[in-house]
XYZ file of C-alpha atoms in Angstrom:
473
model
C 0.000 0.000 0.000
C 1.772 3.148 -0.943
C -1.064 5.745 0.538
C -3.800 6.315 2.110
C -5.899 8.287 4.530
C -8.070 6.715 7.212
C -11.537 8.326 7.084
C -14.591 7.584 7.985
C -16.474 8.260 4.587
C -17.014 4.806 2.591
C -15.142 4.356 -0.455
C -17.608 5.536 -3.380
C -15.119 4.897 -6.421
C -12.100 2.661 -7.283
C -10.377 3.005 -10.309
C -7.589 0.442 -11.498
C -5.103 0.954 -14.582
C -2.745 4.249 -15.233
C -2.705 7.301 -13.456
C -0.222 10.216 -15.112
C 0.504 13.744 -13.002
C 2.711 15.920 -11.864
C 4.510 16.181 -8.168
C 6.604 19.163 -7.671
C 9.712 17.387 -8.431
C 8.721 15.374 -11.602
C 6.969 17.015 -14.567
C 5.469 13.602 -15.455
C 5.168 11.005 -13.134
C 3.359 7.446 -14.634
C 1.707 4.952 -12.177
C 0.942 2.023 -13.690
C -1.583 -0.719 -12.390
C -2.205 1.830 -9.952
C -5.712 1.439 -7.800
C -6.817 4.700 -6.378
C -9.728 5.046 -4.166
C -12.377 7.804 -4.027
C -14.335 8.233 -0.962
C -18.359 9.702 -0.858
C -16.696 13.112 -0.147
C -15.238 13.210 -3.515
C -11.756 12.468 -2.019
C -8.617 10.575 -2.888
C -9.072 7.830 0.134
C -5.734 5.935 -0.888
C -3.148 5.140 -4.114
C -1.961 1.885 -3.904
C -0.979 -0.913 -6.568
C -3.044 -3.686 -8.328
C -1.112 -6.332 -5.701
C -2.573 -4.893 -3.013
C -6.022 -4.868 -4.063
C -7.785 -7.042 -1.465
C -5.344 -5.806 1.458
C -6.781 -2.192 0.000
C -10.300 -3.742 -0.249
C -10.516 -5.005 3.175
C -8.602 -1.971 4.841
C -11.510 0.152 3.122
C -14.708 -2.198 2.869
C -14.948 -2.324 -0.830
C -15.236 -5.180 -3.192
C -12.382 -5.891 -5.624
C -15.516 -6.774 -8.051
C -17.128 -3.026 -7.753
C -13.135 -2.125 -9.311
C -13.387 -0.092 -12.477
C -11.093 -1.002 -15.243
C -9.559 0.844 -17.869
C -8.716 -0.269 -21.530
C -5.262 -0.416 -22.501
C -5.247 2.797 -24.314
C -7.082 4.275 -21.450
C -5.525 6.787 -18.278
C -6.635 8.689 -16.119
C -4.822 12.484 -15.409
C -5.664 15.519 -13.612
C -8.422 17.773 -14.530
C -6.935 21.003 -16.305
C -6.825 24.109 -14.964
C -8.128 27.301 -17.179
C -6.243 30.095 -14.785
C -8.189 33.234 -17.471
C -11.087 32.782 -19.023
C -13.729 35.704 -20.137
C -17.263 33.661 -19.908
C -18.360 36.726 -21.030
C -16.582 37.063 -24.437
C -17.517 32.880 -25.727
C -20.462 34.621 -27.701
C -18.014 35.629 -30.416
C -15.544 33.017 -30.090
C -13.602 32.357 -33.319
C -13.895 36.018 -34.494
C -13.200 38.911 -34.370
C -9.065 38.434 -34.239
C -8.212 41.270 -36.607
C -7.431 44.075 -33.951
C -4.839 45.021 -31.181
C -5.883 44.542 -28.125
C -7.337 47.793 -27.286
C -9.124 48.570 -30.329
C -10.449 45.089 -30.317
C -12.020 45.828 -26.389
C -13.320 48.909 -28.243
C -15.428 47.605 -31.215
C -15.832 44.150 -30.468
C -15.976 43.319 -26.396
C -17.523 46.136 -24.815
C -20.254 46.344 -26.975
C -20.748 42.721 -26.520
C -20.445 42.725 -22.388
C -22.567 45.418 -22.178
C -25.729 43.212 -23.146
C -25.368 40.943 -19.781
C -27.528 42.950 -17.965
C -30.161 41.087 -20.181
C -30.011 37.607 -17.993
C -31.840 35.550 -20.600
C -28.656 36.254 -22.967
C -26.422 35.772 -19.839
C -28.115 32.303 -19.487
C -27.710 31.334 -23.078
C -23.898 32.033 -23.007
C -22.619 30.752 -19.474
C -24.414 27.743 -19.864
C -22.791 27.062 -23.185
C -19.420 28.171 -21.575
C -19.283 26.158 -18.825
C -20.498 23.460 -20.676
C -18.240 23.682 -23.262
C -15.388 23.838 -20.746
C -16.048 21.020 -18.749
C -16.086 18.402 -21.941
C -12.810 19.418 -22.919
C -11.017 18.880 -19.594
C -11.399 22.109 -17.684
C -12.208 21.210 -14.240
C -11.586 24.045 -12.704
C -11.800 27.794 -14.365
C -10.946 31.528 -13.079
C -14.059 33.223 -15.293
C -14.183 36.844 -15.519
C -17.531 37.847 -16.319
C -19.408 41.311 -16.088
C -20.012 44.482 -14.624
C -23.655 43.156 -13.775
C -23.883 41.720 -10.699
C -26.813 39.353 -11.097
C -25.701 37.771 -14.260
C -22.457 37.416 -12.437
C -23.988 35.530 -10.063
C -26.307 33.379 -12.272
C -22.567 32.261 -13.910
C -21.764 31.002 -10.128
C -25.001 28.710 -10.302
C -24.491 27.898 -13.319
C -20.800 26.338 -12.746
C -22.316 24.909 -9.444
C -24.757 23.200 -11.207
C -22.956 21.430 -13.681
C -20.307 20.500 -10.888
C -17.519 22.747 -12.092
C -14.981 24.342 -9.689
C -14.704 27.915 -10.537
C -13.662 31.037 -9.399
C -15.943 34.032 -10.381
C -15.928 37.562 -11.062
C -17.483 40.560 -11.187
C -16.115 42.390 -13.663
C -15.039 46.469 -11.899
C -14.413 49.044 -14.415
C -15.074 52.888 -13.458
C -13.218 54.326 -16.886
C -14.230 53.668 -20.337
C -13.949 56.417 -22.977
C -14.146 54.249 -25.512
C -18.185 52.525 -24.918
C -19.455 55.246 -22.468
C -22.276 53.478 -21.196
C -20.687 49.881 -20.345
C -18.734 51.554 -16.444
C -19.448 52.060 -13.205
C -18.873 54.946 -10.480
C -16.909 54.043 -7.995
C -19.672 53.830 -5.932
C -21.320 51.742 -8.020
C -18.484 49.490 -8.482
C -18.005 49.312 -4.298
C -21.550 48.502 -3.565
C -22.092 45.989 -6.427
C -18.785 43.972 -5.536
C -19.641 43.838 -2.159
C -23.299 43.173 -2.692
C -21.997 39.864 -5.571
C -19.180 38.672 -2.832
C -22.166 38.464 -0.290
C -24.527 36.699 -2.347
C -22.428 34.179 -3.737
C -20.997 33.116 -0.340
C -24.476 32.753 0.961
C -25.114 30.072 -1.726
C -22.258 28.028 0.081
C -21.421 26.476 -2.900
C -18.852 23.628 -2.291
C -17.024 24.885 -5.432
C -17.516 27.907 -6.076
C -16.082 31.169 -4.783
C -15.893 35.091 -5.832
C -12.680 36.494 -7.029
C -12.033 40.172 -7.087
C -12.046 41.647 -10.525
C -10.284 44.973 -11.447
C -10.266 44.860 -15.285
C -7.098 46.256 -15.494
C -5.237 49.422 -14.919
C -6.783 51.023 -17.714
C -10.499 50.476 -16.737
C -10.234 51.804 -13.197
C -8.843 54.920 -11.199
C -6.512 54.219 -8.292
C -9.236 55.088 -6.130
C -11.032 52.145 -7.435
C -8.146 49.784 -7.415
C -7.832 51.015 -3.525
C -10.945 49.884 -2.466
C -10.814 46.681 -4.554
C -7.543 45.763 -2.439
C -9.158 46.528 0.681
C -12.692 44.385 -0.481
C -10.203 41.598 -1.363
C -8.271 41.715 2.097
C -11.011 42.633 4.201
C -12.613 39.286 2.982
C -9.421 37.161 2.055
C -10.498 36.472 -1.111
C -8.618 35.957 -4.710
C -8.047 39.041 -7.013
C -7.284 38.414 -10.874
C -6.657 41.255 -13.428
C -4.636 41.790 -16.759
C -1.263 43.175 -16.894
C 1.383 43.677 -19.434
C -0.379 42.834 -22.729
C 0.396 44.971 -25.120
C 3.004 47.624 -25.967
C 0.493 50.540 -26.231
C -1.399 49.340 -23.142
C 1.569 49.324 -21.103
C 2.890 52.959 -22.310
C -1.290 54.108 -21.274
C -0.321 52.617 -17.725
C 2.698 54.718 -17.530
C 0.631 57.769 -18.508
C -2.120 57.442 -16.234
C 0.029 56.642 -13.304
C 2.751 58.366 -13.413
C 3.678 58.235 -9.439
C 4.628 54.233 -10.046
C 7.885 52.828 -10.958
C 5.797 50.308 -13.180
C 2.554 48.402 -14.272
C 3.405 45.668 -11.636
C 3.698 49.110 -9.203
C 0.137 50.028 -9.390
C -1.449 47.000 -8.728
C 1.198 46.545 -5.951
C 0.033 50.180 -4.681
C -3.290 49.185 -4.141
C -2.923 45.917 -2.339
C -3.578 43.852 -5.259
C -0.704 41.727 -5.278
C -1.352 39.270 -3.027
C -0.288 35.376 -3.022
C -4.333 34.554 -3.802
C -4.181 37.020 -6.889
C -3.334 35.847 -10.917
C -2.578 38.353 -13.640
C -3.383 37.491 -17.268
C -0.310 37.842 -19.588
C 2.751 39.533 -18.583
C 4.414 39.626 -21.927
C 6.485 42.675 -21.018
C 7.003 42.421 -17.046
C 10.625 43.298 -16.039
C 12.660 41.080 -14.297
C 12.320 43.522 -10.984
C 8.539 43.150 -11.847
C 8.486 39.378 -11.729
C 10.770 39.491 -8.416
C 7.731 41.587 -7.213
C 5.603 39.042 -8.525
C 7.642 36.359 -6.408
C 7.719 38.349 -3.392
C 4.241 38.832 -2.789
C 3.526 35.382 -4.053
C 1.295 36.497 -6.785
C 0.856 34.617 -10.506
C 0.886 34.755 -13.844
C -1.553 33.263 -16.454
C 0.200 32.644 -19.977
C -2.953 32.891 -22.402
C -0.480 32.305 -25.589
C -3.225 31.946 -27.810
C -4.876 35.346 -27.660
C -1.120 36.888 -27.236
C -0.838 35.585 -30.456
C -4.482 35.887 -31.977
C -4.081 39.647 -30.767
C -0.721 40.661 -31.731
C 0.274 41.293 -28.227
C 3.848 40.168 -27.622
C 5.222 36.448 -26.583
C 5.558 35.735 -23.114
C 9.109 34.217 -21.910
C 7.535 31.512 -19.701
C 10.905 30.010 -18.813
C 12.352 33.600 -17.666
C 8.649 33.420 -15.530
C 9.315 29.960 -14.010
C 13.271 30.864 -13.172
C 12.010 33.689 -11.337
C 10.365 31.554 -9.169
C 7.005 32.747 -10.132
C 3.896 30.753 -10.133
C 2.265 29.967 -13.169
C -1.033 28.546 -15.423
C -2.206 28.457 -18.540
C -5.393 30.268 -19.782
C -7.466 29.946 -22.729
C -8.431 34.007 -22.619
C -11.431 33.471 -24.708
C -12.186 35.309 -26.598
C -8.929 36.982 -27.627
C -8.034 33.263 -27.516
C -10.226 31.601 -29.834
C -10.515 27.803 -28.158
C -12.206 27.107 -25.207
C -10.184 24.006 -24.762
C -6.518 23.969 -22.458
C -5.393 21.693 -24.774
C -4.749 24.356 -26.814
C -3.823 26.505 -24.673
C -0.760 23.266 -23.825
C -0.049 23.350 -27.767
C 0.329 27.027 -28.258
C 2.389 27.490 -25.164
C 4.609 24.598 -27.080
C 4.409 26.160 -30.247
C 5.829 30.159 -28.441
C 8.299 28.285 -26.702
C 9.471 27.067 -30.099
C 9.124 30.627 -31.753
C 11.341 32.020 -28.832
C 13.881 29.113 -29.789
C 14.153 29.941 -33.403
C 14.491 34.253 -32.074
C 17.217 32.517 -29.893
C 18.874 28.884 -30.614
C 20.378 29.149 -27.133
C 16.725 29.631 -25.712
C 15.692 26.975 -23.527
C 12.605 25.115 -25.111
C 9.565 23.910 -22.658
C 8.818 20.005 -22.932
C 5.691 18.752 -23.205
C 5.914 17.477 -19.881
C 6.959 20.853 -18.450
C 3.866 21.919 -20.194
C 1.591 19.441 -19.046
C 2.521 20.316 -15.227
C 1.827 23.917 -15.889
C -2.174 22.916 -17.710
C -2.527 20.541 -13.853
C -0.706 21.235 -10.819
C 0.937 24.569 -12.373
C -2.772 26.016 -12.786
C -3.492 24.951 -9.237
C -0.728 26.225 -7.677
C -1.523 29.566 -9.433
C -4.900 30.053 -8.407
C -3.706 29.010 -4.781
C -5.901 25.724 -4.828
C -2.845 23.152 -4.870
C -3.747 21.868 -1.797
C -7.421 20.702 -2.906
C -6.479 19.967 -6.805
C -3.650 19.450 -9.279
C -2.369 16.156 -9.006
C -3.414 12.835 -7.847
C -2.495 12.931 -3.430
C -4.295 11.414 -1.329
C -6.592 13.718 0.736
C -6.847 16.198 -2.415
C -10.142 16.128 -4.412
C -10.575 13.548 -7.080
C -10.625 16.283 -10.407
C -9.731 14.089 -13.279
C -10.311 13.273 -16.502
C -10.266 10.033 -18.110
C -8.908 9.923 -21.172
C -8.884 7.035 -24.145
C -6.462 7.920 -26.548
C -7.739 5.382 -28.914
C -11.768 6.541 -28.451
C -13.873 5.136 -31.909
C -14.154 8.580 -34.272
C -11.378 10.643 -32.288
C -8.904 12.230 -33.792
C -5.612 10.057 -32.829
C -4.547 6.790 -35.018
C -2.567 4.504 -33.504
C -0.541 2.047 -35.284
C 1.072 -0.208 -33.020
C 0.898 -0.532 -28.623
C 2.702 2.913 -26.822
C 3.867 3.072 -23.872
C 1.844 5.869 -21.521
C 3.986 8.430 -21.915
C 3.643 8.547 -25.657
C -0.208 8.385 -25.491
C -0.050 11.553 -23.075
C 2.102 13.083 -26.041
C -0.184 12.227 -28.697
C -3.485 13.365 -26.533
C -1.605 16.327 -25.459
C -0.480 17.262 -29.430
C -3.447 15.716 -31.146
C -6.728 14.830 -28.929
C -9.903 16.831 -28.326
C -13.121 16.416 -25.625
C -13.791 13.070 -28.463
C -10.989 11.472 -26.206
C -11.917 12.674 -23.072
C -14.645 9.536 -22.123
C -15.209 11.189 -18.557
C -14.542 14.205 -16.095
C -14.928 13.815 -12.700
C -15.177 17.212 -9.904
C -14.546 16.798 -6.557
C -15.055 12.843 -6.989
C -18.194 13.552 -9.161
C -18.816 12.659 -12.732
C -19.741 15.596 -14.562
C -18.632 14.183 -17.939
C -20.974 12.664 -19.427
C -23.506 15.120 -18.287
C -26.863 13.848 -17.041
C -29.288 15.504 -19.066
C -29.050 16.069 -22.831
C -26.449 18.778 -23.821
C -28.896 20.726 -25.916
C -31.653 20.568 -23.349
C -32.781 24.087 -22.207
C -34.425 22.496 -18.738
C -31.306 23.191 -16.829
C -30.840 26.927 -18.650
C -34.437 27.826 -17.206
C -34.344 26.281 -14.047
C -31.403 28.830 -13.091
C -32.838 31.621 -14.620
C -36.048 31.247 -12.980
C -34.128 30.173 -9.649
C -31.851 33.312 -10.188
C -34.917 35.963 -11.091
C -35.915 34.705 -7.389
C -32.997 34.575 -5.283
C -31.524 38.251 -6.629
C -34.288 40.203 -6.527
C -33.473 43.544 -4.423
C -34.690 47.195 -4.131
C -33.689 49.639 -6.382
């Protein structure tokens, strides 16, 4: 028996074949003919091996007959973790790529935001989102979402519902030449935040929690960003933002505040550095930046895709990572235009590469460096390492099971690979076709339950949400 945890909730799941994640040593570790155990609180009870399946089954009370099996081609890793998404922004998806970043806020995502105080739209979208999400591995997403508090909320039920673990925020913005009507006063902004954290920790939802949400620099006056730092301390909650994007974005931030030494400065001002808070992008921090970065424990989130899709810069993630910094991966839709982490893995792969050719001396990411930063990397950067990332007992069982050889996917394979390779080929080549299951917190959510198209689940929260949200005016 190699672990386990004595508890007192029954074993609801046991699972025998291989198991592939990521410690903090190894990028890639491979257990195979491994048994794990999940208990009825969605916990890893014990790891063990297949020889000690009926010491394991009589230590725990189950029946080596109620073990689940998996297929050759079959494993089982951990469920991916989408550190900056915009639920918001999967309307348009797929479009809408051929402006910089600030124009493209301008004409296409403002305009498009701004309709989410109409919750029937709100519905439609997050519902598809999180959906959407969940079949191609992401177990646990960091959404941005709105300046509308009620639609923000409705995405919290929404994830709940479906059994994702997310993080979820209100979008604060008190400046906005450039769509008028789609900000906030301050005031505004204050009451609203507080009034969404509230709310959403009232639900007590096991898995999902507010995050403070400054858009970034740009969007709000350091007055704002002041009382955002003391909402987020005052309540010990996560903060997530944008920073360092884009060249023009970056010289606005010097502009605007003028008394800090840099973009990193601001945020660090205003208490909004924190070891709970992730910043989207980075592309052009300074090595004194990321030292800040290190020293107040705070993360990035490399969204390569939409630094690409955007024209925004490449991020160095090794320079991140030698730094000491935490960091994810994020999908950024919709300036990234897939949903899915697995291409989020690929096109951090694929900058890597482009910072190689720049520099042959450059120091290429593996796949399996790459991997750990899609698992336990995303995790450790939303500050949830010690309930998700990797396969521990004691963590939450957030996995995804994954046949690399699933009838109509897209992977051929022409003779028997050993389980590293078929990590390589999902990793380079699968989609949600391989991915047969996703469990949450020892729940399957993967298959879902009720037909994906059905609209039964969409009305139920709307109607539930018209209910619980309504307030005086």
């Amino acid at each position: 028996m190699a672990h386990a945890h004595r508890t007192t909730a029954a074993i609801s799941h046991v699972f025998r074949g291989t198991f592939i994640h990521s410690t903090q040593k190894t990028a890639v570790q491979i257990l195979e003919d491994a048994l794990l155990g999940v208990n009825a609180e969605g916990k890893i009870a014990f790891i063990g091996t297949g020889v000690d399946l009926h010491k394991l089954a009589q230590a725990f009370g189950f029946s080596p007959s109620e073990v689940t099996q998996l297929t050759q081609h079959e494993f089982f890793m951990p469920g991916m973790v989408d550190t900056h998404i915009h639920a918001s922004q999967y309307s348009y998806a797929g479009t809408a790529l051929d402006l910089p970043l600030l124009q493209w806020l301008n004409t296409y995502t403002f305009p498009v935001e701004s309709r989410f105080k109409d919750l029937d739209f709100a519905n439609r979208v997050y519902t598809r989102v999180v959906k959407r999400t969940l079949r191609n591995g992401t177990t646990t997403a960091c959404y941005f979402a709105t300046i509308h508090s009620d639609a923000s909320l409705l995405l919290g039920q929404i994830a709940n519902d479906f059994g994702q673990r997310a993080l979820v925020g209100k979008v604060c913005m008190d400046r906005n030449e450039g769509v008028k009507h789609y900000k906030e006063t301050i005031q505004e902004s204050q009451e609203e935040t507080s009034r969404f954290i509230a709310e959403l920790l009232n639900k007590k939802y096991p898995l999902v929690k507010p995050i403070v949400t400054p858009r970034f620099a740009l969007s709000c006056t350091g007055a704002l960003l002041g009382q955002l730092g003391a909402i987020a301390k005052n309540n010990n909650l996560h903060i997530q933002s944008h920073i360092s994007e884009n060249v023009e974005e970056v010289n606005l931030v010097k502009e605007l505040f003028p008394e800090s030494e840099s973009y990193t400065d601001v945020y660090h001002r205003h208490n909004l550095l924190t070891d709970k808070t992730v910043m989207a992008h980075g592309c052009y921090l300074s090595d004194k930046e990321l030292d800040l970065f290190r020293e107040t424990g705070a993360s990035v989130s490399h969204c390569p895709n939409s630094n690409i899709a955007l024209c925004s810069g490449l991020l160095d993630v090794r320079n991140v990572l030698n730094h000491k910094v935490k960091l994810g991966l994020g999908t950024d839709v919709a300036g990234g235009y897939s949903a899915s982490m697995l291409d989020a893995v690929r096109r951090t792969l694929d900058t890597s590469k482009v910072l190689t050719i720049q520099d042959p001396e450059y120091n290429t990411l593996t796949f399996e460096e790459v991997f750990r930063l899609a698992t336990l990397g995303g995790s450790q950067a939303l500050s949830l390492d010690d309930q998700t990332g990797n396969f521990e007992v004691g963590k939450d069982f957030d996995a995804l099971r994954v046949n690399v050889a699933a009838p109509g996917a897209p992977i051929d394979l022409i003779q028997c690979e050993e389980p590293k390779i078929l990590l390589e080929k999902f990793l380079n080549l699968g989609d949600d076709r391989n991915i047969v299951e996703v469990f949450v917190a020892g729940r399957m959510v993967v298959p879902f339950t009720e037909p994906v198209d059905s609209c039964t689940a969409e009305s139920k929260s709307l109607r539930s949400l018209h209910l619980s949200t309504q307030h005086p005016t």
